[in-house]
Coordinates of C-alpha atoms and ligand atoms in Angstrom, one line a residue:
M1484 CA 0.0 0.0 0.0
T1485 CA 1.2 3.5 -0.8
K1486 CA 1.9 5.4 2.4
G1487 CA 1.0 9.0 2.3
K1488 CA 2.1 12.0 4.4
E1489 CA 0.9 12.5 7.9
I1490 CA -2.5 14.2 8.2
K1491 CA -2.2 17.2 10.5
E1492 CA -5.6 18.8 10.1
K1493 CA -8.9 17.4 9.1
I1494 CA -10.7 19.1 6.2
T1495 CA -14.2 18.3 5.0
N1496 CA -15.1 17.2 1.5
A1497 CA -17.3 20.3 1.2
A1498 CA -14.4 22.6 2.0
V1499 CA -12.1 20.8 -0.5
A1500 CA -14.8 21.0 -3.1
D1501 CA -15.3 24.7 -2.4
I1502 CA -11.6 25.5 -2.8
L1503 CA -11.2 23.5 -6.0
G1504 CA -14.3 25.1 -7.4
Q1505 CA -12.9 28.6 -6.6
I1506 CA -9.6 27.7 -8.2
G1507 CA -11.5 26.8 -11.4
E1508 CA -13.2 30.2 -11.3
Y1509 CA -10.0 32.1 -10.7
L1510 CA -8.4 30.3 -13.6
A1511 CA -11.4 31.1 -15.8
M1512 CA -10.9 34.8 -14.9
Q1513 CA -7.4 34.5 -16.2
H1514 CA -8.8 33.1 -19.5
V1515 CA -7.0 29.8 -18.9
Q1516 CA -8.3 27.1 -21.3
F1517 CA -9.9 23.7 -20.3
K1518 CA -8.5 23.8 -16.7
P1519 CA -11.5 25.7 -15.2
R1520 CA -13.9 23.0 -16.4
A1521 CA -11.6 20.3 -15.1
Y1522 CA -11.6 21.9 -11.6
A1523 CA -15.3 22.4 -11.6
K1524 CA -15.9 18.7 -12.4
V1525 CA -13.5 17.5 -9.7
A1526 CA -15.1 19.9 -7.2
E1527 CA -18.5 18.3 -8.0
A1528 CA -17.1 14.8 -7.8
V1529 CA -15.5 15.5 -4.4
G1530 CA -18.7 17.1 -3.1
A1531 CA -20.5 13.9 -4.0
L1532 CA -18.1 11.5 -2.4
E1533 CA -19.4 9.4 0.4
E1534 CA -16.0 8.6 1.9
E1535 CA -14.0 11.5 3.4
V1536 CA -11.3 12.6 1.0
G1537 CA -8.8 12.6 3.9
D1538 CA -9.7 8.9 4.6
I1539 CA -9.2 8.1 0.9
Y1540 CA -5.8 9.6 1.1
A1541 CA -4.9 7.9 4.3
R1542 CA -5.9 4.6 2.8
G1543 CA -4.1 4.8 -0.6
G1544 CA -2.2 8.1 -1.0
I1545 CA -2.1 10.0 -4.3
K1546 CA -2.9 6.8 -6.2
A1547 CA -6.3 6.5 -4.5
L1548 CA -7.0 10.2 -5.0
K1549 CA -6.6 9.7 -8.7
E1550 CA -9.5 7.3 -8.7
I1551 CA -11.8 10.1 -8.1
P1552 CA -13.4 11.0 -11.5
G1553 CA -11.4 13.7 -13.3
V1554 CA -8.5 13.8 -10.8
G1555 CA -5.0 13.7 -12.4
Q1556 CA -1.6 14.1 -10.9
S1557 CA -1.6 17.9 -10.3
I1558 CA -5.1 18.1 -8.8
A1559 CA -4.2 15.0 -6.7
E1560 CA -1.2 16.8 -5.3
H1561 CA -3.4 19.8 -4.4
I1562 CA -5.8 17.6 -2.6
E1563 CA -2.9 15.9 -0.8
E1564 CA -1.7 19.3 0.4
L1565 CA -5.2 20.3 1.5
V1566 CA -5.9 17.1 3.5
T1567 CA -2.5 17.0 5.1
T1568 CA -2.1 20.7 6.0
G1569 CA -5.6 22.2 5.7
T1570 CA -4.3 24.8 3.3
L1571 CA -3.2 25.1 -0.3
A1572 CA -0.4 27.5 -1.3
Y1573 CA -1.5 27.6 -5.0
Y1574 CA -5.0 28.7 -4.0
D1575 CA -3.7 31.3 -1.6
E1576 CA -1.5 32.7 -4.4
L1577 CA -4.5 32.9 -6.9
K1578 CA -6.6 34.6 -4.2
K1579 CA -3.8 37.2 -3.6
A1580 CA -3.4 37.9 -7.3
T1581 CA -7.1 38.6 -7.6
P1582 CA -8.5 40.7 -4.8
V1583 CA -12.1 40.0 -5.8
R1584 CA -14.8 38.3 -3.7
L1585 CA -15.5 35.6 -6.2
D1586 CA -17.7 33.7 -3.7
E1587 CA -20.0 36.8 -3.5
L1588 CA -19.9 37.9 -7.2
A1589 CA -20.4 34.4 -8.6
R1590 CA -23.8 34.2 -6.9
V1591 CA -25.1 37.0 -9.1
E1592 CA -26.9 35.3 -12.0
G1593 CA -25.3 36.0 -15.4
L1594 CA -21.9 36.9 -13.9
G1595 CA -19.3 34.4 -14.9
P1596 CA -15.6 34.5 -14.1
K1597 CA -14.7 36.3 -17.3
S1598 CA -17.3 39.1 -16.9
I1599 CA -16.2 39.4 -13.2
Q1600 CA -12.6 39.8 -14.4
K1601 CA -13.6 42.5 -16.9
L1602 CA -15.7 44.4 -14.3
Y1603 CA -12.7 44.3 -11.9
Q1604 CA -10.3 45.6 -14.5
E1605 CA -12.5 48.3 -16.0
L1606 CA -14.5 49.4 -13.0
G1607 CA -12.7 48.1 -10.0
V1608 CA -15.6 45.9 -8.9
K1609 CA -14.5 43.7 -6.1
D1610 CA -17.7 42.6 -4.2
L1611 CA -21.4 43.0 -4.2
K1612 CA -21.2 46.5 -2.7
T1613 CA -18.9 47.9 -5.4
L1614 CA -20.9 46.0 -8.1
A1615 CA -24.1 47.6 -6.9
A1616 CA -22.5 51.0 -6.9
A1617 CA -21.2 50.6 -10.5
A1618 CA -24.6 49.3 -11.7
K1619 CA -26.5 52.2 -10.0
A1620 CA -24.2 54.7 -11.5
G1621 CA -24.9 53.3 -15.0
K1622 CA -21.3 52.4 -15.5
I1623 CA -22.0 48.8 -16.5
A1624 CA -24.4 49.8 -19.2
R1625 CA -21.7 51.8 -20.9
L1626 CA -19.1 48.9 -20.7
E1627 CA -18.4 47.1 -23.9
G1628 CA -20.1 43.7 -24.1
F1629 CA -22.6 44.6 -21.3
G1630 CA -25.3 47.2 -22.1
A1631 CA -28.4 48.5 -20.3
K1632 CA -30.2 45.1 -20.3
S1633 CA -27.4 43.3 -18.5
E1634 CA -27.0 46.1 -16.1
E1635 CA -30.7 45.7 -15.2
K1636 CA -30.2 42.0 -14.9
I1637 CA -27.2 42.4 -12.6
L1638 CA -29.2 44.7 -10.3
K1639 CA -31.9 42.1 -10.0
G1640 CA -29.2 39.5 -9.5
I1641 CA -27.7 41.5 -6.6
A1642 CA -31.0 41.7 -4.8
F1643 CA -31.3 37.9 -5.1
A1644 CA -27.7 37.2 -4.1
R1645 CA -28.1 39.4 -1.0
G1646 CA -31.2 37.6 0.1
A1647 CA -29.7 34.2 -0.6
G1648 CA -26.4 33.0 0.7
E1649 CA -27.3 33.4 4.3
R1650 CA -28.8 30.0 4.3
F1651 CA -27.1 26.8 3.3
I1652 CA -28.2 24.2 0.8
A1653 CA -29.2 21.5 3.3
G1654 CA -28.6 18.4 1.2
A1655 CA -25.0 19.6 0.5
M1656 CA -24.4 19.7 4.2
M1657 CA -25.7 16.3 5.0
A1658 CA -22.4 14.3 4.8
Q1659 CA -20.7 16.9 7.0
T1660 CA -23.6 16.8 9.5
R1661 CA -23.4 13.0 9.7
D1662 CA -19.7 13.2 10.3
I1663 CA -20.2 15.6 13.2
E1664 CA -22.8 13.3 14.7
E1665 CA -20.6 10.2 14.3
R1666 CA -17.7 11.9 16.0
L1667 CA -19.8 13.0 19.0
R1668 CA -21.3 9.5 19.3
K1669 CA -17.8 8.1 19.9
V1670 CA -17.0 10.4 22.8
A1671 CA -17.0 8.5 26.2
G1672 CA -20.2 8.9 28.2
V1673 CA -22.4 9.8 25.2
T1674 CA -25.5 7.7 24.8
K1675 CA -27.5 9.7 22.2
V1676 CA -26.7 12.2 19.4
V1677 CA -29.1 13.5 16.8
V1678 CA -29.4 16.6 14.6
A1679 CA -32.6 18.5 15.2
G1680 CA -33.9 21.7 13.7
S1681 CA -34.5 22.4 10.0
M1682 CA -32.0 19.7 9.1
R1683 CA -34.0 17.0 10.8
R1684 CA -37.1 18.3 9.1
R1685 CA -35.1 18.1 5.8
R1686 CA -35.9 21.6 4.7
D1687 CA -34.2 22.5 1.4
T1688 CA -32.1 25.2 3.2
I1689 CA -30.8 25.5 6.7
G1690 CA -29.8 28.5 8.8
D1691 CA -27.8 26.5 11.3
L1692 CA -27.4 23.0 12.7
D1693 CA -28.9 22.1 16.1
I1694 CA -27.5 19.0 17.7
L1695 CA -28.8 17.3 20.8
A1696 CA -26.9 14.8 22.9
V1697 CA -27.4 12.8 26.1
S1698 CA -24.2 12.2 28.0
A1699 CA -23.0 11.1 31.4
K1700 CA -20.0 13.5 30.9
P1701 CA -21.3 16.7 29.4
E1702 CA -18.0 18.6 29.9
L1703 CA -16.1 16.0 27.9
V1704 CA -18.4 16.1 24.9
M1705 CA -18.5 19.9 24.9
D1706 CA -14.7 20.0 25.1
R1707 CA -14.3 17.6 22.1
F1708 CA -16.9 19.5 20.1
V1709 CA -15.3 22.9 20.4
K1710 CA -11.7 21.5 19.9
E1711 CA -12.0 18.6 17.4
T1712 CA -14.9 19.2 15.0
P1713 CA -13.3 19.3 11.5
G1714 CA -13.3 22.6 9.7
I1715 CA -13.8 24.7 12.8
M1716 CA -13.5 28.4 12.2
A1717 CA -14.5 29.9 15.5
V1718 CA -15.9 29.0 19.0
I1719 CA -18.9 31.3 19.7
A1720 CA -19.8 29.8 23.0
H1721 CA -18.4 27.0 25.2
G1722 CA -20.7 26.2 28.1
A1723 CA -21.5 23.2 30.4
T1724 CA -24.7 22.2 28.5
K1725 CA -24.7 24.4 25.4
S1726 CA -21.9 25.3 23.0
S1727 CA -21.8 26.9 19.6
I1728 CA -19.2 26.9 16.9
K1729 CA -18.7 28.0 13.3
V1730 CA -17.4 25.5 10.8
R1731 CA -16.3 25.8 7.2
P1732 CA -17.9 27.0 5.0
G1733 CA -19.3 29.4 7.6
L1734 CA -22.1 27.2 9.2
N1735 CA -23.0 27.7 12.8
V1736 CA -23.5 24.5 14.8
D1737 CA -25.2 24.4 18.3
L1738 CA -24.7 21.5 20.6
R1739 CA -27.0 21.0 23.6
V1740 CA -26.6 18.3 26.2
V1741 CA -29.9 17.3 27.8
D1742 CA -31.0 14.8 30.5
A1743 CA -32.2 11.4 29.3
G1744 CA -35.6 12.1 31.0
S1745 CA -36.3 15.1 28.9
Y1746 CA -34.6 14.0 25.7
G1747 CA -37.8 13.3 23.9
A1748 CA -39.3 16.7 24.8
A1749 CA -36.1 18.5 23.9
L1750 CA -36.0 16.7 20.6
V1751 CA -39.6 17.8 19.8
Y1752 CA -38.8 21.3 20.9
F1753 CA -35.6 21.7 19.0
T1754 CA -36.8 19.9 15.9
G1755 CA -39.6 22.4 15.6
S1756 CA -40.7 24.0 13.5
K1757 CA -41.6 27.0 15.6
D1758 CA -45.1 26.9 14.1
H1759 CA -45.5 23.2 14.9
N1760 CA -44.3 23.9 18.5
V1761 CA -46.8 26.7 19.0
A1762 CA -49.6 24.5 17.7
I1763 CA -48.8 21.5 20.0
R1764 CA -48.2 23.7 23.0
R1765 CA -51.7 25.1 22.4
R1766 CA -53.0 21.5 22.2
A1767 CA -51.2 20.7 25.5
Q1768 CA -53.0 23.7 27.1
S1769 CA -56.3 22.5 25.9
L1770 CA -55.7 19.2 27.6
G1771 CA -54.8 20.9 30.9
L1772 CA -51.0 20.3 30.4
T1773 CA -48.0 22.5 29.7
L1774 CA -45.2 21.6 27.3
N1775 CA -41.7 22.9 27.1
E1776 CA -38.2 21.5 26.2
Y1777 CA -38.0 19.6 29.5
G1778 CA -41.2 17.7 29.2
L1779 CA -45.0 17.6 29.2
F1780 CA -46.3 18.4 32.6
K1781 CA -49.6 18.6 34.5
I1782 CA -50.5 22.1 35.7
A1783 CA -50.0 22.4 39.5
P1784 CA -53.4 22.7 41.1
G1785 CA -54.5 26.3 41.7
S1786 CA -51.5 27.9 39.9
A1787 CA -53.2 28.6 36.6
K1788 CA -55.6 31.1 38.4
K1789 CA -52.6 33.1 39.8
G1790 CA -51.4 33.8 36.2
A1791 CA -48.3 31.8 35.4
A1792 CA -49.2 28.1 35.5
Q1793 CA -46.7 26.1 37.5
E1794 CA -45.5 22.8 36.4
G1795 CA -46.8 19.8 38.2
A1796 CA -45.9 16.1 37.6
R1797 CA -44.2 15.3 34.4
V1798 CA -46.4 13.1 32.2
A1799 CA -44.0 12.6 29.3
G1800 CA -40.5 13.6 28.2
R1801 CA -38.2 10.6 27.7
T1802 CA -39.1 9.9 24.0
E1803 CA -40.9 11.8 21.3
E1804 CA -43.4 9.0 21.0
D1805 CA -44.3 9.4 24.6
V1806 CA -44.8 13.1 24.2
Y1807 CA -47.1 12.8 21.2
R1808 CA -49.1 10.0 22.8
A1809 CA -49.6 12.1 25.9
L1810 CA -50.8 14.9 23.6
R1811 CA -53.3 12.4 22.3
M1812 CA -51.7 12.5 18.8
S1813 CA -50.3 9.8 16.6
Y1814 CA -46.6 10.2 15.9
V1815 CA -45.6 12.9 13.4
E1816 CA -42.6 12.4 11.2
P1817 CA -40.1 15.3 11.4
E1818 CA -40.5 16.2 7.7
L1819 CA -44.2 16.9 8.4
R1820 CA -43.7 19.3 11.3
E1821 CA -44.5 22.6 9.7
N1822 CA -48.1 23.2 11.1
T1823 CA -49.6 22.7 7.7
G1824 CA -52.4 20.4 8.9
E1825 CA -50.3 17.6 10.5
V1826 CA -51.2 18.5 14.1
E1827 CA -55.0 18.2 13.4
A1828 CA -54.4 15.1 11.3
A1829 CA -52.4 13.4 14.1
A1830 CA -55.1 14.3 16.6
R1831 CA -57.8 12.9 14.4
E1832 CA -55.9 9.7 13.8
F1833 CA -55.3 9.2 17.5
A1834 CA -59.1 9.5 18.0
G1835 CA -59.7 6.9 15.3
K1836 CA -61.0 9.5 12.8
K1837 CA -60.1 10.2 9.2
P1838 CA -58.1 11.6 7.4
G1839 CA -55.1 10.8 9.6
V1840 CA -51.5 11.7 9.0
P1841 CA -50.6 10.6 5.4
K1842 CA -48.6 7.4 4.9
I1843 CA -45.6 9.1 3.3
I1844 CA -43.1 7.4 1.0
G1845 CA -40.3 5.6 2.9
Y1846 CA -36.5 6.1 2.4
G1847 CA -36.2 2.6 0.9
D1848 CA -39.1 2.8 -1.4
L1849 CA -37.5 3.8 -4.8
R1850 CA -37.1 1.1 -7.4
G1851 CA -35.8 3.1 -10.3
D1852 CA -34.3 6.4 -11.4
L1853 CA -35.7 8.3 -14.4
Q1854 CA -33.0 10.8 -15.0
V1855 CA -29.4 9.7 -15.5
Q1856 CA -26.7 11.3 -17.6
T1857 CA -23.6 9.5 -18.9
N1858 CA -20.3 10.3 -20.7
W1859 CA -22.2 10.4 -24.0
T1860 CA -22.9 14.0 -23.0
D1861 CA -21.8 15.8 -19.8
G1862 CA -21.8 12.9 -17.4
A1863 CA -18.5 11.5 -16.0
D1864 CA -19.2 7.8 -16.3
S1865 CA -20.2 5.2 -18.9
I1866 CA -23.7 3.7 -19.3
E1867 CA -22.4 0.5 -17.7
A1868 CA -20.8 2.2 -14.8
M1869 CA -24.0 4.2 -14.0
A1870 CA -26.0 1.0 -14.3
K1871 CA -23.7 -0.9 -11.9
A1872 CA -23.8 1.9 -9.4
A1873 CA -27.6 2.1 -9.5
A1874 CA -27.8 -1.7 -9.1
A1875 CA -25.5 -1.6 -6.2
R1876 CA -27.9 0.9 -4.6
G1877 CA -30.7 -1.7 -5.0
L1878 CA -32.4 0.0 -8.0
G1879 CA -34.1 -2.3 -10.5
Y1880 CA -34.2 0.1 -13.5
I1881 CA -32.7 3.4 -14.7
V1882 CA -33.5 5.6 -17.7
I1883 CA -30.5 7.0 -19.6
T1884 CA -31.4 10.6 -20.3
D1885 CA -28.5 12.4 -22.0
H1886 CA -28.9 16.0 -23.2
T1887 CA -29.9 16.9 -26.8
K1888 CA -28.1 18.9 -29.5
R1889 CA -29.2 22.4 -28.5
L1890 CA -27.0 22.1 -25.4
A1891 CA -23.9 22.2 -27.5
M1892 CA -21.8 22.9 -24.3
A1893 CA -22.8 19.5 -23.0
H1894 CA -22.2 17.8 -26.4
G1895 CA -26.0 17.1 -26.7
L1896 CA -27.0 14.2 -28.8
D1897 CA -28.7 14.6 -32.2
E1898 CA -31.0 12.0 -33.9
R1899 CA -28.1 10.1 -35.3
R1900 CA -26.0 9.8 -32.2
I1901 CA -28.9 8.9 -29.9
R1902 CA -29.5 5.9 -32.2
E1903 CA -25.9 4.9 -31.7
Q1904 CA -26.4 5.2 -28.0
W1905 CA -29.3 2.7 -28.2
K1906 CA -26.9 0.0 -29.5
E1907 CA -24.7 0.5 -26.5
I1908 CA -27.7 0.4 -24.1
D1909 CA -28.9 -2.9 -25.8
A1910 CA -25.4 -4.4 -25.3
V1911 CA -25.1 -3.3 -21.7
N1912 CA -28.7 -4.6 -21.0
K1913 CA -27.6 -8.0 -22.3
R1914 CA -24.5 -8.1 -20.1
M1915 CA -26.4 -7.0 -17.0
R1916 CA -29.6 -9.0 -17.5
G1917 CA -31.1 -9.9 -14.1
A1918 CA -29.2 -7.2 -12.3
I1919 CA -30.9 -4.1 -13.6
T1920 CA -32.9 -2.9 -16.7
I1921 CA -31.7 0.1 -18.6
L1922 CA -34.3 2.1 -20.5
K1923 CA -33.8 4.4 -23.4
G1924 CA -34.6 8.0 -22.7
T1925 CA -33.7 11.6 -23.2
E1926 CA -33.5 14.9 -21.5
C1927 CA -34.8 16.7 -24.5
D1928 CA -34.5 20.5 -24.6
I1929 CA -37.7 22.5 -24.8
L1930 CA -37.1 25.2 -27.5
K1931 CA -38.2 28.8 -27.2
D1932 CA -41.6 28.2 -28.8
G1933 CA -42.3 24.9 -26.8
S1934 CA -41.3 22.6 -29.7
L1935 CA -38.7 20.0 -29.0
D1936 CA -35.1 19.4 -29.8
L1937 CA -35.6 15.9 -31.3
D1938 CA -37.9 14.9 -34.1
D1939 CA -41.2 13.0 -33.3
G1940 CA -39.9 9.9 -35.0
T1941 CA -37.0 9.6 -32.6
L1942 CA -39.1 10.5 -29.6
A1943 CA -41.6 7.8 -30.5
K1944 CA -38.9 5.2 -30.3
L1945 CA -37.8 6.1 -26.8
D1946 CA -39.0 4.3 -23.7
V1947 CA -39.2 7.5 -21.6
V1948 CA -39.1 11.1 -22.8
G1949 CA -38.1 13.8 -20.4
V1950 CA -38.1 17.4 -21.3
S1951 CA -36.4 20.4 -19.8
V1952 CA -36.0 24.2 -20.0
H1953 CA -32.3 25.1 -20.3
S1954 CA -32.7 28.4 -22.2
F1955 CA -34.7 31.6 -22.3
F1956 CA -35.2 31.7 -18.6
G1957 CA -36.3 35.3 -18.8
L1958 CA -39.5 34.9 -20.8
P1959 CA -42.6 36.7 -19.4
R1960 CA -44.8 34.4 -17.2
A1961 CA -47.6 33.8 -19.7
E1962 CA -45.2 33.0 -22.5
Q1963 CA -43.0 30.8 -20.3
T1964 CA -46.0 28.9 -19.1
A1965 CA -47.5 28.5 -22.6
R1966 CA -44.1 27.3 -23.9
I1967 CA -43.9 24.5 -21.2
V1968 CA -47.5 23.5 -21.5
R1969 CA -47.0 23.1 -25.3
A1970 CA -44.1 20.8 -24.7
M1971 CA -46.1 18.8 -22.1
S1972 CA -48.9 18.4 -24.6
N1973 CA -46.7 16.5 -27.0
P1974 CA -48.0 13.0 -26.9
H1975 CA -44.5 11.5 -26.7
V1976 CA -43.5 13.6 -23.6
D1977 CA -43.7 11.6 -20.4
I1978 CA -41.9 13.8 -17.8
L1979 CA -41.2 17.5 -17.2
F1980 CA -37.7 17.6 -15.5
H1981 CA -36.8 20.1 -12.8
P1982 CA -40.0 22.0 -13.5
T1983 CA -39.1 25.5 -12.2
G1984 CA -35.4 25.6 -13.0
R1985 CA -34.3 27.1 -9.7
L1986 CA -30.7 26.7 -8.4
I1987 CA -30.9 27.5 -4.7
N1988 CA -28.7 30.5 -3.8
R1989 CA -27.7 30.9 -7.5
R1990 CA -30.7 31.3 -9.8
A1991 CA -34.3 32.1 -9.0
P1992 CA -36.9 29.9 -10.6
Y1993 CA -38.1 31.1 -14.0
D1994 CA -41.4 33.0 -13.9
V1995 CA -44.0 30.3 -14.5
D1996 CA -47.5 29.7 -13.3
I1997 CA -47.1 26.5 -11.4
D1998 CA -50.9 26.0 -10.9
E1999 CA -51.3 26.0 -14.7
I2000 CA -48.4 23.5 -15.1
I2001 CA -50.0 21.2 -12.6
K2002 CA -53.4 21.5 -14.4
A2003 CA -51.7 20.7 -17.7
A2004 CA -49.9 17.7 -16.1
K2005 CA -53.2 16.4 -15.0
R2006 CA -54.9 17.0 -18.3
T2007 CA -52.0 15.5 -20.4
G2008 CA -50.9 12.8 -18.1
T2009 CA -47.4 14.2 -17.8
I2010 CA -45.3 13.3 -14.8
L2011 CA -43.7 16.2 -12.9
E2012 CA -40.2 15.5 -11.6
I2013 CA -38.7 16.0 -8.1
D2014 CA -35.1 16.6 -9.1
A2015 CA -33.2 15.3 -6.0
L2016 CA -30.0 17.3 -6.6
P2017 CA -29.9 19.3 -3.3
E2018 CA -29.3 22.6 -5.1
R2019 CA -32.3 22.0 -7.2
S2020 CA -34.8 20.3 -4.9
D2021 CA -37.2 21.1 -7.8
L2022 CA -40.2 20.6 -7.4
K2023 CA -40.0 22.0 -4.0
D2024 CA -42.1 20.7 -1.0
E2025 CA -44.9 23.2 -1.4
Y2026 CA -45.4 22.3 -5.0
I2027 CA -45.2 18.6 -4.3
R2028 CA -48.1 19.0 -1.9
K2029 CA -50.1 20.7 -4.7
C2030 CA -49.4 17.8 -7.0
V2031 CA -50.5 15.3 -4.4
E2032 CA -53.7 17.2 -3.9
A2033 CA -54.3 17.5 -7.6
G2034 CA -53.6 13.8 -8.2
V2035 CA -50.6 14.5 -10.5
K2036 CA -47.9 11.8 -10.5
M2037 CA -44.3 12.6 -9.8
S2038 CA -40.9 10.9 -10.2
I2039 CA -37.9 11.3 -7.8
D2040 CA -34.7 11.4 -9.9
S2041 CA -31.0 11.8 -9.1
D2042 CA -30.1 13.8 -12.2
A2043 CA -26.8 11.9 -11.7
H2044 CA -23.9 13.0 -13.7
A2045 CA -21.5 10.5 -12.0
A2046 CA -21.8 7.1 -10.5
A2047 CA -21.4 8.5 -7.0
H2048 CA -24.4 10.8 -7.4
F2049 CA -27.2 8.3 -6.8
S2050 CA -26.8 9.1 -3.1
V2051 CA -28.9 12.3 -3.7
L2052 CA -32.0 10.2 -4.2
E2053 CA -32.4 10.2 -0.4
W2054 CA -32.7 14.0 -0.6
G2055 CA -35.5 13.8 -3.2
I2056 CA -37.4 11.3 -1.1
A2057 CA -37.0 13.7 1.9
Q2058 CA -38.6 16.5 -0.2
A2059 CA -41.4 14.2 -1.3
R2060 CA -42.1 13.4 2.3
R2061 CA -42.2 17.1 3.2
G2062 CA -44.8 17.4 0.4
W2063 CA -47.0 14.6 1.9
A2064 CA -46.4 12.3 -1.0
A2065 CA -47.2 8.6 -0.6
R2066 CA -45.5 5.8 -2.5
T2067 CA -48.5 5.7 -4.8
D2068 CA -47.8 9.3 -5.9
I2069 CA -44.3 8.5 -7.1
V2070 CA -44.0 6.5 -10.3
N2071 CA -40.5 5.2 -9.8
A2072 CA -41.5 3.7 -6.5
W2073 CA -43.6 1.3 -8.6
P2074 CA -42.4 -1.9 -10.2
L2075 CA -41.0 -1.4 -13.7
E2076 CA -44.0 -2.7 -15.6
T2077 CA -46.5 -0.6 -13.6
M2078 CA -44.3 2.4 -14.1
R2079 CA -44.1 1.8 -17.9
G2080 CA -47.8 1.2 -18.0
S2081 CA -48.4 4.6 -16.6
L2082 CA -46.6 6.4 -19.3
K2083 CA -48.4 8.1 -22.2
E2084 CA -48.0 5.5 -24.9
Ligands
DGT1057 P1 -33.2 27.4 10.6 O1 -32.0 27.1 11.5 O2 -33.4 28.8 10.3 O3 -33.0 26.6 9.3 O4 -34.5 26.8 11.2 P2 -34.7 25.9 12.5 O5 -36.1 25.4 12.4 O6 -33.7 25.0 12.7 O7 -34.8 27.1 13.7 P3 -33.7 27.4 14.8 O8 -32.4 26.9 14.5 O9 -33.9 28.9 15.0 O10 -34.3 26.7 16.1 C1 -34.4 25.3 16.2 C2 -35.7 24.9 16.7 O11 -35.9 25.4 18.1 C3 -36.9 25.5 16.0 O12 -37.2 24.7 14.8 C4 -37.9 25.5 17.0 C5 -37.2 25.8 18.3 N1 -37.4 27.2 18.6 C6 -36.5 28.1 18.4 N2 -36.9 29.3 18.8 C7 -38.2 29.1 19.2 C8 -39.2 29.9 19.7 O13 -39.1 31.2 19.9 N3 -40.4 29.3 20.1 C9 -40.6 28.0 19.9 N4 -41.8 27.5 20.2 N5 -39.7 27.2 19.4 C10 -38.5 27.8 19.1
CA1058 CA1 -31.4 25.4 12.9
CA1059 CA1 -30.2 27.1 16.0
ZN1060 ZN1 -31.2 19.4 -16.9

């Protein structure tokens, strides 16, 4: 085995990915060819790894790092430096050479590395503040290659970037969260550790992490937390039962140690949401009880009349199940705790009435994946590698959905090349018979007028046709909606992929009438996708709920561009659960033949 250098400081995959991605952007600003894309791809691959990149290095050195898709010798050496020292001289030099806040400016839609470079050189734009000043002074409109229209767009983009960015994309923080939980679990005296708050409810974005622990030695777990959590940037508070730190890339993490006897009540309280808490506290009152983070208590006799009700005997607190039962409610899954009807439903169910809490889809319920890209276009891996990875996750079928020709950047397929791809799919299917079924599909571009990027003869021959908007994001609402509805009305079109086009913290959804889209889906029998990529989470929870209520079927897809990406399906399931979707609402939770039978043709 190749022995690597000693690891002095732990660095998370998210931090490594962030630094590599920024290097790509710095290089693009310097008009370097090819390398920017290579760094961006590696950043994405590292972000999707399940194993810690430091562990990969410890296990097999540079050689093992090179097995990460896209990693060659020089990037492997950068990663080595990062995982062994926590810093990278090359990155620091690039940063020094360009005194520009790339992290801020890159969040403005329409601003790429090259335009940022130009704005810096010509107008001295360094961050959002100086960008806003230049735009308001009309300086950008006068700049060659920009114009009044792009200035207006930049101003809109600044407003969006300012509002965003304060919250983190939750799914992208999941691996790091689990790592923190795992480390705390190993500390002596600790019997329970769980993340609460918006992360436990699997909201698409989180403000911070709230972790609860039960421990016989609270000081020890606090000490380890503030000293040994990887990527720590600052200790905000270090107390006996509550501590707070900031970890890369700037996320606050709170840890609270609670008694075993109040663990369930604390978990309910800190899982929230605030609105759910308010609703169940009201329910407690109506039952003559009082609820707080220490437990559910009887009200001490006589105390209510004097104003502040005093706690009497504790009736529940050790487990969440106990708390809900004592509130005369059936158990409520964390993903449902938003006070959007779940409190009433759980109370009805406890009383034996209907409708109760919905039987939402489970984390192990998916049987297939209807959106998978390969190295035929912008994916990193072959059809066979993707099929094997999907089979290893227990999926029984996948649909290969490479891009179409209008997406030249992604080497989209035309009618001739997609037919060549079918031959390879047939061959791989033969080799993998019994392990998984690979279906022929497409992620076909919706053109400006709602027509499609492949001819009808080709579409007719595909097993599953998915369509997407990848251009003309700025059309007015009526036109955008009509364009998409026209595409959905094509009798070959089975699924609308990532229906609103948002990229959390980067791009607002395009302006579209979602109620009209849902109506059109119902009328035309088109499936609406829940794209599980954490930065997409598109459809979002609220729209999923609308589909459930309208009886519109959905799929939960990985949108995988590499074999490691199938892990995001879990995130899509979480969003479906937040939208009250049952297994029956999700077509790829069905057996292959049932799923196929539900398609248009
Ligand atoms: P976030 O961090 O903004 O994504 O959202 P949460 O839901 O994690 O909220 P956070 O971190 O402020 O607080 C964690 C939980 O603690 C929250 O979901 C419910 C509970 N909580 C916090 N403040 C209050 C409050 O003023 N009243 C009640 N009833 N519960 C609260
Ligand atoms: Ca939180
Ligand atoms: Ca918090
Ligand atoms: Zn797409």
